[in-house]
PDB file of C-alpha atoms in Angstrom:
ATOM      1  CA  UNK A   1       8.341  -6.459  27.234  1.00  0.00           C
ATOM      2  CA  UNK A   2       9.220  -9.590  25.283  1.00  0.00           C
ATOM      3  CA  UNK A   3      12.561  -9.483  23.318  1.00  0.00           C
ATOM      4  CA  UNK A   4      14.085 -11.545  20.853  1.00  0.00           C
ATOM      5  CA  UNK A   5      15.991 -13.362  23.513  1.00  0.00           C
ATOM      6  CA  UNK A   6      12.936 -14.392  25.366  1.00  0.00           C
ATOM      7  CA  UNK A   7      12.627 -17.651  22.957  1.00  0.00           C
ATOM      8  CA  UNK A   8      14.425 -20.583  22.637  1.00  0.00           C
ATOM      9  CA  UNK A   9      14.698 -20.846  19.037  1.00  0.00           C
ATOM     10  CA  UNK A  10      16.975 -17.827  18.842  1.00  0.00           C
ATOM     11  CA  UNK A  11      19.394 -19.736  21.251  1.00  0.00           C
ATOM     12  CA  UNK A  12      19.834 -22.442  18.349  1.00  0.00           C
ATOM     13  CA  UNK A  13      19.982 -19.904  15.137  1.00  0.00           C
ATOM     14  CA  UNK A  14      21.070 -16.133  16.283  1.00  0.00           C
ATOM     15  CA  UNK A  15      19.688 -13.279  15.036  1.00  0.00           C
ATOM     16  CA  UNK A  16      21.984 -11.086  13.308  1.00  0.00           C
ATOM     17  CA  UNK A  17      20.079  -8.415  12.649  1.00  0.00           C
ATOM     18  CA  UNK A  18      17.573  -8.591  15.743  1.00  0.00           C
ATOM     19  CA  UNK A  19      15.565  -5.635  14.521  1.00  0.00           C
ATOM     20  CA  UNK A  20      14.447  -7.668  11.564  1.00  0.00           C
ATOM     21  CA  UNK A  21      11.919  -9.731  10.890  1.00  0.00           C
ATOM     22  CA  UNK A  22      13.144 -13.460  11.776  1.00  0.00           C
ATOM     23  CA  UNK A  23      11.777 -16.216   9.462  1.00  0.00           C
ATOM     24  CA  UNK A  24      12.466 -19.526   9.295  1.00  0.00           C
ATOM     25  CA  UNK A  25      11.444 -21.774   6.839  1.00  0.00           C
ATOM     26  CA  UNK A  26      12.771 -24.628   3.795  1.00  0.00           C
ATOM     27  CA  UNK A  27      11.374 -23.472   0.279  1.00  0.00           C
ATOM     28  CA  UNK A  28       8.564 -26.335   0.333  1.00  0.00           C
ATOM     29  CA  UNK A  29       5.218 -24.596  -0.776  1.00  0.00           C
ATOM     30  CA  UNK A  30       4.157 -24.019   2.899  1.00  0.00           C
ATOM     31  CA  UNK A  31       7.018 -22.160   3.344  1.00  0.00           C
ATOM     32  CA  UNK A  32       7.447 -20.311   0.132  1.00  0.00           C
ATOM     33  CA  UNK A  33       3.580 -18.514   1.019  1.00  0.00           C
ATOM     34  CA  UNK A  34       5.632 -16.380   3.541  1.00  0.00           C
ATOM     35  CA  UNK A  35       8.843 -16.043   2.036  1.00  0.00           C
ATOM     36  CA  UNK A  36       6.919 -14.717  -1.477  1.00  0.00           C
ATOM     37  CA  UNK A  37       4.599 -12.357   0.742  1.00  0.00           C
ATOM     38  CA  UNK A  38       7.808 -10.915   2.327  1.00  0.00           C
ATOM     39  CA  UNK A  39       9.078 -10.152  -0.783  1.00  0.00           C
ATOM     40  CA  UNK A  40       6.185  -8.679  -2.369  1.00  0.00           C
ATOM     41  CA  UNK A  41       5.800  -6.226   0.617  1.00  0.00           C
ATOM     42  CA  UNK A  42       9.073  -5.549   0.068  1.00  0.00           C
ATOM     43  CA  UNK A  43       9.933  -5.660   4.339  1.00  0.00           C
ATOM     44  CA  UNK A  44      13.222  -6.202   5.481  1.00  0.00           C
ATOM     45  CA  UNK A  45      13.586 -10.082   7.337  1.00  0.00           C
ATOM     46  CA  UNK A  46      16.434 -12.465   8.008  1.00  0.00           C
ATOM     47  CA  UNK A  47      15.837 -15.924   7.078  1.00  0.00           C
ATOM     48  CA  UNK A  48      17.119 -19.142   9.133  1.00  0.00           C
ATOM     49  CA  UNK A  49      16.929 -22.499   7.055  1.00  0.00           C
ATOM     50  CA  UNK A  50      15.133 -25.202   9.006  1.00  0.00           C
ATOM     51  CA  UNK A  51      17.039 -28.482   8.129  1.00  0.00           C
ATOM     52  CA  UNK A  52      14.329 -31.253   8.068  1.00  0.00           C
ATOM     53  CA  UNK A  53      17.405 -33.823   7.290  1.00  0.00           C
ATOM     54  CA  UNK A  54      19.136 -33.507  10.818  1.00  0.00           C
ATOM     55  CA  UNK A  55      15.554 -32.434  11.994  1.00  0.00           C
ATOM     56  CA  UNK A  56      15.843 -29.600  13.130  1.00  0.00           C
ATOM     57  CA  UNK A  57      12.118 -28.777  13.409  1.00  0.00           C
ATOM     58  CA  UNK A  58      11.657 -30.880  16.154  1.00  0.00           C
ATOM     59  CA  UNK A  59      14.876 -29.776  17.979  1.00  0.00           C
ATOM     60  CA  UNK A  60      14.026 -28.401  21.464  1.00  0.00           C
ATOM     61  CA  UNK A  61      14.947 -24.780  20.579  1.00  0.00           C
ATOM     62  CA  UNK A  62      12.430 -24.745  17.797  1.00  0.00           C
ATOM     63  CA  UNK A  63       9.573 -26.950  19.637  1.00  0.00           C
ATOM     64  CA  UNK A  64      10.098 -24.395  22.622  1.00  0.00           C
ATOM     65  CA  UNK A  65       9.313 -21.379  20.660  1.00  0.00           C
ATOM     66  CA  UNK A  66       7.220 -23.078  17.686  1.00  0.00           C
ATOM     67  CA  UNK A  67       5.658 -26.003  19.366  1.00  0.00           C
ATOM     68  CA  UNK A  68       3.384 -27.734  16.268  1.00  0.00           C
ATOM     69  CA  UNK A  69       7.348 -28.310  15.070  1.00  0.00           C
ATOM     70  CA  UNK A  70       6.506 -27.403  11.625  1.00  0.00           C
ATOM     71  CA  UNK A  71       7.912 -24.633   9.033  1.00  0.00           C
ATOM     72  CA  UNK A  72       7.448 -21.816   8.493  1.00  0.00           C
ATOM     73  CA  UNK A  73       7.325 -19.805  11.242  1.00  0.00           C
ATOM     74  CA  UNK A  74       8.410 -15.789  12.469  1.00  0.00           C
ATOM     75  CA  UNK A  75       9.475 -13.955  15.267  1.00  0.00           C
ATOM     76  CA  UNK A  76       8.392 -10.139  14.630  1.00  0.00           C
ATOM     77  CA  UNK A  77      10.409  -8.252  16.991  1.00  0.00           C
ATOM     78  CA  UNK A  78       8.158  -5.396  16.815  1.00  0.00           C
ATOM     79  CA  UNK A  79       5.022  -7.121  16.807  1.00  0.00           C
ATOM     80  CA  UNK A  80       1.700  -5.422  18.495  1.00  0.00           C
ATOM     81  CA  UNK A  81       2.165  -3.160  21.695  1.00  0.00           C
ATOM     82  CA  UNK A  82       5.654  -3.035  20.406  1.00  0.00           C
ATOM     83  CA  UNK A  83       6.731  -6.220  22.033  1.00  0.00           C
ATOM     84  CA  UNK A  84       8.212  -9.304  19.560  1.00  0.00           C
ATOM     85  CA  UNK A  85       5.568 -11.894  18.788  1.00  0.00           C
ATOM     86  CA  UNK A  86       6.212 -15.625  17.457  1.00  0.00           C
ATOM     87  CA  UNK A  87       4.037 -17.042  15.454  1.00  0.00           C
ATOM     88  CA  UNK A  88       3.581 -20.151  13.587  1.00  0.00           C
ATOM     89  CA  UNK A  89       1.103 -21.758  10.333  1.00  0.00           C
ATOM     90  CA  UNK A  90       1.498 -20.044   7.479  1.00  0.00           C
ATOM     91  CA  UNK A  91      -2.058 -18.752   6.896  1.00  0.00           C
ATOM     92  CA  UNK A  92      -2.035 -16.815  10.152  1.00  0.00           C
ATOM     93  CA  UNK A  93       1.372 -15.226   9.453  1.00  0.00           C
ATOM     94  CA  UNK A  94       0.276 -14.439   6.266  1.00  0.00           C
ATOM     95  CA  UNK A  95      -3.065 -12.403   7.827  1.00  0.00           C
ATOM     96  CA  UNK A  96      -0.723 -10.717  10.469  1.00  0.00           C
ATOM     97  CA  UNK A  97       1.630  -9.561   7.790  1.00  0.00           C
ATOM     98  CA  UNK A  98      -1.346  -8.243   5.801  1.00  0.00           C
ATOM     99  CA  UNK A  99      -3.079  -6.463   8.261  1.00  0.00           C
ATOM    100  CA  UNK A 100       0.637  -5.154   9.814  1.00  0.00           C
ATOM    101  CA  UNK A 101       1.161  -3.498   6.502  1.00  0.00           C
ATOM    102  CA  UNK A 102      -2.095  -2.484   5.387  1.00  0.00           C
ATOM    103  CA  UNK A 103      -1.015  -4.585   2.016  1.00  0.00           C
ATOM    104  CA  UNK A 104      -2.840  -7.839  -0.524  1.00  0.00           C
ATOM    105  CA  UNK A 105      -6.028  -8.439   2.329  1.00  0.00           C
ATOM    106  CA  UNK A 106      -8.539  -5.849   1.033  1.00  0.00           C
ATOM    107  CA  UNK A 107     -10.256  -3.250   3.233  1.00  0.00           C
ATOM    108  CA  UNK A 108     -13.579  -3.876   1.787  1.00  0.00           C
ATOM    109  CA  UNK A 109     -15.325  -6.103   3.760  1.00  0.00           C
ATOM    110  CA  UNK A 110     -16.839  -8.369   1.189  1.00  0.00           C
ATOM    111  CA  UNK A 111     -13.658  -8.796  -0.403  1.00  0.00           C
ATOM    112  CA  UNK A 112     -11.759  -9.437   2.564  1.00  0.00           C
ATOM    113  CA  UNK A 113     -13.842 -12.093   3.395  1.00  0.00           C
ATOM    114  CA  UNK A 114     -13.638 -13.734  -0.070  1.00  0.00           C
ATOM    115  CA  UNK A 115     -10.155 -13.323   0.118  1.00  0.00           C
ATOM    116  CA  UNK A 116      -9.652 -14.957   3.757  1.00  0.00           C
ATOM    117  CA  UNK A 117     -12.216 -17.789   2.499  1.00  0.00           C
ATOM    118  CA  UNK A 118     -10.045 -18.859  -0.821  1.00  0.00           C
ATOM    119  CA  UNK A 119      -7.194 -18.674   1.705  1.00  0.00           C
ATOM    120  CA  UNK A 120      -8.711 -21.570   4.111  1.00  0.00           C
ATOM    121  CA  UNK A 121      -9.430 -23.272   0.619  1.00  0.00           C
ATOM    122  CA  UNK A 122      -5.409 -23.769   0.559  1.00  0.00           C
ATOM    123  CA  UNK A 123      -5.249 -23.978   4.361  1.00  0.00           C
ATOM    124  CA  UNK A 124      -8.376 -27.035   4.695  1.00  0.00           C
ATOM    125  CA  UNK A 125      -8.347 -28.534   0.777  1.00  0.00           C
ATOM    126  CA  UNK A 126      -5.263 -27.698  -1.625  1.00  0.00           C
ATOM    127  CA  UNK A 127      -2.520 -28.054   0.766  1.00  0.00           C
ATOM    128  CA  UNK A 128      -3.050 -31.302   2.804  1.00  0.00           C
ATOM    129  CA  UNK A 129      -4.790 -32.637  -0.599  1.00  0.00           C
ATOM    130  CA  UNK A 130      -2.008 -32.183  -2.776  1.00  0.00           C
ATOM    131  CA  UNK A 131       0.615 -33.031  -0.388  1.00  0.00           C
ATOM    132  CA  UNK A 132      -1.320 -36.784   0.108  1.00  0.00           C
ATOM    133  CA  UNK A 133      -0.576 -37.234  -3.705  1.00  0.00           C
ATOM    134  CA  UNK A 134       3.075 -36.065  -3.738  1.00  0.00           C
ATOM    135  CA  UNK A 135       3.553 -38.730  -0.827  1.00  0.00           C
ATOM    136  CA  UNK A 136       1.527 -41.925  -2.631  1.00  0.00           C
ATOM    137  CA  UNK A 137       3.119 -40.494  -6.093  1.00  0.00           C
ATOM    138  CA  UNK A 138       6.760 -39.751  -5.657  1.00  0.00           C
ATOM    139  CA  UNK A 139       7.703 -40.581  -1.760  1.00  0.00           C
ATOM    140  CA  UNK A 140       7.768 -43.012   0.557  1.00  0.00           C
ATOM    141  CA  UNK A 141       4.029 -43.528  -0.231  1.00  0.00           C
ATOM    142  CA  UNK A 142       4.403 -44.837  -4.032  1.00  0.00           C
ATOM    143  CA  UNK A 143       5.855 -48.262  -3.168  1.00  0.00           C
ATOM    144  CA  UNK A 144       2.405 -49.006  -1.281  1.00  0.00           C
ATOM    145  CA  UNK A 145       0.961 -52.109  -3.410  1.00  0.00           C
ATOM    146  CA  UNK A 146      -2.808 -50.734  -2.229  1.00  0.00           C
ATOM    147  CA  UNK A 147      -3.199 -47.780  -4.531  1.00  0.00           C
ATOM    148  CA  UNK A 148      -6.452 -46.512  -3.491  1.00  0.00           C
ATOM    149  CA  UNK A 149      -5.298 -43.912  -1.231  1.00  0.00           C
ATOM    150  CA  UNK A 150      -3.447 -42.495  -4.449  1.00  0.00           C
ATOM    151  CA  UNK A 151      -6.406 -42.539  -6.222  1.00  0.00           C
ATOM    152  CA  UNK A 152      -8.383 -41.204  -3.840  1.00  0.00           C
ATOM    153  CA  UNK A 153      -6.383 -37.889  -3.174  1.00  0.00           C
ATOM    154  CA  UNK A 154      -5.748 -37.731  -6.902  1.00  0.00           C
ATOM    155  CA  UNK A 155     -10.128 -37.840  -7.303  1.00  0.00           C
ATOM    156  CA  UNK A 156     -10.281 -34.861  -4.361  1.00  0.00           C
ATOM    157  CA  UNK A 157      -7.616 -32.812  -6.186  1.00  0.00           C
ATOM    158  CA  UNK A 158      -9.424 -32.583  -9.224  1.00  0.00           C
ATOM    159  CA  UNK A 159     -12.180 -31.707  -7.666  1.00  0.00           C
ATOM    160  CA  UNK A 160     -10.719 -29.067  -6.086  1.00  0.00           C
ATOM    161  CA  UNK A 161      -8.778 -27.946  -9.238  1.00  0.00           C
ATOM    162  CA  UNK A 162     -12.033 -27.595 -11.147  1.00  0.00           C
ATOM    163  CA  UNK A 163     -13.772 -25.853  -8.495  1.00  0.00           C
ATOM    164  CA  UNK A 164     -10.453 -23.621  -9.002  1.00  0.00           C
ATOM    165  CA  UNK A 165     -10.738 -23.394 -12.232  1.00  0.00           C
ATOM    166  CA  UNK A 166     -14.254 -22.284 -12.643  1.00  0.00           C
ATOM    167  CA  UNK A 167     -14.036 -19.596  -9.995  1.00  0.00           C
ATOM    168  CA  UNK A 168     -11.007 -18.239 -12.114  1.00  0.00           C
ATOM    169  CA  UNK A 169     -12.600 -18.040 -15.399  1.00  0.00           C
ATOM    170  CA  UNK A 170     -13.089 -14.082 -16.733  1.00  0.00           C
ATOM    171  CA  UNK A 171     -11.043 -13.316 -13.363  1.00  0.00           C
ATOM    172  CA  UNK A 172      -7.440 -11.848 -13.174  1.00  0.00           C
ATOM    173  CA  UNK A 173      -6.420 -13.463  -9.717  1.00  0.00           C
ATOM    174  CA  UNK A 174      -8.522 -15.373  -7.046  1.00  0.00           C
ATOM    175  CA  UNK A 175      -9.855 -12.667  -5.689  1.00  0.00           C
ATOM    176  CA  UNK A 176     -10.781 -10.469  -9.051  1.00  0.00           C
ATOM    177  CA  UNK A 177      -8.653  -7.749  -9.949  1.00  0.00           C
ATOM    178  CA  UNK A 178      -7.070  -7.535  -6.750  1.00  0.00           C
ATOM    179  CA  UNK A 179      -3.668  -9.618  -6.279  1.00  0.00           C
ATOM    180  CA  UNK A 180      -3.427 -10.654  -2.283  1.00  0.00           C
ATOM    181  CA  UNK A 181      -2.679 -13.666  -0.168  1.00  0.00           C
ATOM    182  CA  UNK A 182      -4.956 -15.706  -1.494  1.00  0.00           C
ATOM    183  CA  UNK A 183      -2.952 -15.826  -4.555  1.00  0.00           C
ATOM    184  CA  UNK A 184       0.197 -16.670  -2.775  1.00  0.00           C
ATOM    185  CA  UNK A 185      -1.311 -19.271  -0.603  1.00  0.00           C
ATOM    186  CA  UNK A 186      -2.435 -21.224  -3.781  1.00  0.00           C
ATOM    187  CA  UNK A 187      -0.208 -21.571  -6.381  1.00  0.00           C
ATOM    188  CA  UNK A 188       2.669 -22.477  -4.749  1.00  0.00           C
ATOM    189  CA  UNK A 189       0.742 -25.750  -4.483  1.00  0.00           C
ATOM    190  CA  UNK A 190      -0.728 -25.997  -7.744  1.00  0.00           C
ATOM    191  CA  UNK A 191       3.365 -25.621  -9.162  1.00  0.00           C
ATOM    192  CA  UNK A 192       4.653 -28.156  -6.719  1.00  0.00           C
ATOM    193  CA  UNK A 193       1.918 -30.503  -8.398  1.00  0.00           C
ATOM    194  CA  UNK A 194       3.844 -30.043 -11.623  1.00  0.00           C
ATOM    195  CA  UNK A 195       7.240 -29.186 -10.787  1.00  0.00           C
ATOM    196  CA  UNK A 196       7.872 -31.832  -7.714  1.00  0.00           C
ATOM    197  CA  UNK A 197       5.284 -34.137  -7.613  1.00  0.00           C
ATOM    198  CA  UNK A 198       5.299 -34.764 -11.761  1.00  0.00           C
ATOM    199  CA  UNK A 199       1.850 -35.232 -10.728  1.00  0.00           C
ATOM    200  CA  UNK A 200       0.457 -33.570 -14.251  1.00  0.00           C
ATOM    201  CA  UNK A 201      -0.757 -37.025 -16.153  1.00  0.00           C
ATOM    202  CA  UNK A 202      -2.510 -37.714 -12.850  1.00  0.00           C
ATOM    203  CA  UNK A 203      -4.763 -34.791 -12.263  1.00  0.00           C
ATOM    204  CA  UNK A 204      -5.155 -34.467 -16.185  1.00  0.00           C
ATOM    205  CA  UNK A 205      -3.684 -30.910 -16.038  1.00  0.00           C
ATOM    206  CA  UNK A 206      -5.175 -29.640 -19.382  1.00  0.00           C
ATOM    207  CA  UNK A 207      -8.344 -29.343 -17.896  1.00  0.00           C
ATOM    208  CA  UNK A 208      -7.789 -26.435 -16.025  1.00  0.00           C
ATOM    209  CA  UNK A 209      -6.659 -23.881 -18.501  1.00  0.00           C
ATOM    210  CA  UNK A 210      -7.734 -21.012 -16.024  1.00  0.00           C
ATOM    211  CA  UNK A 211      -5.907 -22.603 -13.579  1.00  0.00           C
ATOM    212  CA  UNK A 212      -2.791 -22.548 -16.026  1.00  0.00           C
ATOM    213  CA  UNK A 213      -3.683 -19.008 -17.472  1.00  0.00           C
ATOM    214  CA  UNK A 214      -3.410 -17.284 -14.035  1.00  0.00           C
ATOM    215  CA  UNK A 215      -0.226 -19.656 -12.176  1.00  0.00           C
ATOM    216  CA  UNK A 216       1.637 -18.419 -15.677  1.00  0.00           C
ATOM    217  CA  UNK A 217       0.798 -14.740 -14.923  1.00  0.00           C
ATOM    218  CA  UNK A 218       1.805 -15.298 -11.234  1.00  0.00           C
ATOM    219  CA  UNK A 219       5.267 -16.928 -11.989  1.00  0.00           C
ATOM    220  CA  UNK A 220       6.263 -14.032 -13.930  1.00  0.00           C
ATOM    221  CA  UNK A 221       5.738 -11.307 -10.955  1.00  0.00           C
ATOM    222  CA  UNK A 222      10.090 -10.807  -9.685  1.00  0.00           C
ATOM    223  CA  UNK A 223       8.575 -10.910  -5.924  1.00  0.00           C
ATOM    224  CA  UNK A 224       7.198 -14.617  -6.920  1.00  0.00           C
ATOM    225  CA  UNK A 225      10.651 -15.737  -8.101  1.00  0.00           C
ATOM    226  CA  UNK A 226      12.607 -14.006  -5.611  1.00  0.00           C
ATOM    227  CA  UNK A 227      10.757 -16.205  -2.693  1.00  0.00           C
ATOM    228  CA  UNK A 228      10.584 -19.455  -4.326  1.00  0.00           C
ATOM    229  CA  UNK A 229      14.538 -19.506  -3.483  1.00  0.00           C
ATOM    230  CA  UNK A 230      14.147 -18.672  -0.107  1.00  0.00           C
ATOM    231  CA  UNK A 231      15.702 -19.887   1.984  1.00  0.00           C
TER     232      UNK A 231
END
């Protein structure tokens, strides 16, 4: 039966609490999606800050456990069958922790899969999107003299914000009524855009007053603010 002890990364950062939940993660909006679903659910977890400056992402002890390097990323130690399971991208720890707890991935088939397919919208569009214009807008990227890639990530975003926007008009959260992952996949993403990336004058932000309406509503929730700190 695996144990806690059976991966590497828990040679490198201890658990103290080895009954717990183990996340580890940087509050980036990848790893916020996990660290705000925690909260909302309201489970117990110990969180272990992943230090990109000394890199320790790509240290062996996290490779060996977590080998795509990247945060975050969980060790349940009473995963399925009882035994602990590791797990890494945030969209599939986000499922698992759903369907553990029964909680924010509807039963209902047809909503399930709408909710599951505006999740892959952040996983496939929003994420690695919006990301491309915080690096040709505020990082390393912005001192490029070519600025078509900008422009060109700045043209998909909108696209995607509008398709965003539309689906969110008359609707309370992505998925209707019905607050779930979806919602925290998203708009950590779409308040990185504004908040890091001072990205707003780009993607012409009043535009998408649905889009506005519901990240508002979703700041507000204490779960939502508790997370965004963490780690």
């Amino acid at each position: 039966m695996s144990t806690l002890a059976d991966f590497s990364i828990t040679r490198k950062w201890p658990a103290t609490r080895p009954d717990l939940l183990q996340l580890y993660s940087l509050p980036t909006p990848n790893g916020v999606k996990v660290s705000i679903l925690l909260e909302e659910l309201g489970m117990p977890y110990e969180v272990h800050k992943i230090n990109f400056d000394s890199h320790d992402q790509t240290s062996p002890e996290f490779v060996g456990t977590f080998p795509n390097n990247k945060i975050p990323a969980i060790i349940d130690p009473n995963g399925p069958g009882g035994q602990a399971i590791a797990l890494f991208e945030s969209g599939a720890i986000m499922v698992y922790l759903a369907e553990k707890t029964g909680m924010f991935l509807p039963q209902d088939p047809a909503l399930r899969y709408e909710t599951l397919q505006w999740l892959m919208f952040q996983m496939g569009g929003i994420g690695p999107m919006f990301g491309q214009v915080g690096f040709f807008n505020i990082f390393a990227g912005k001192d490029f003299e070519d600025k078509r890639p900008l422009t060109r990530y700045v043209d998909e975003s909108k696209r995607l914000l509008t398709v965003l926007n539309k689906h969110l008009a008359g609707k309370e959260w992505v998925a209707g009524d019905t607050y779930t992952i979806a919602d925290m996949a998203i708009f950590p993403w779409i308040r990185n855009m504004i908040v890091r990336y001072n990205a707003e004058a780009l993607i012409g932000w009043g535009q998408y007053p649905e889009v506005s309406r519901v990240l508002s509503h979703w700041l507000q929730r204490p779960a939502v603010q508790r997370g965004l700190l963490i780690p």
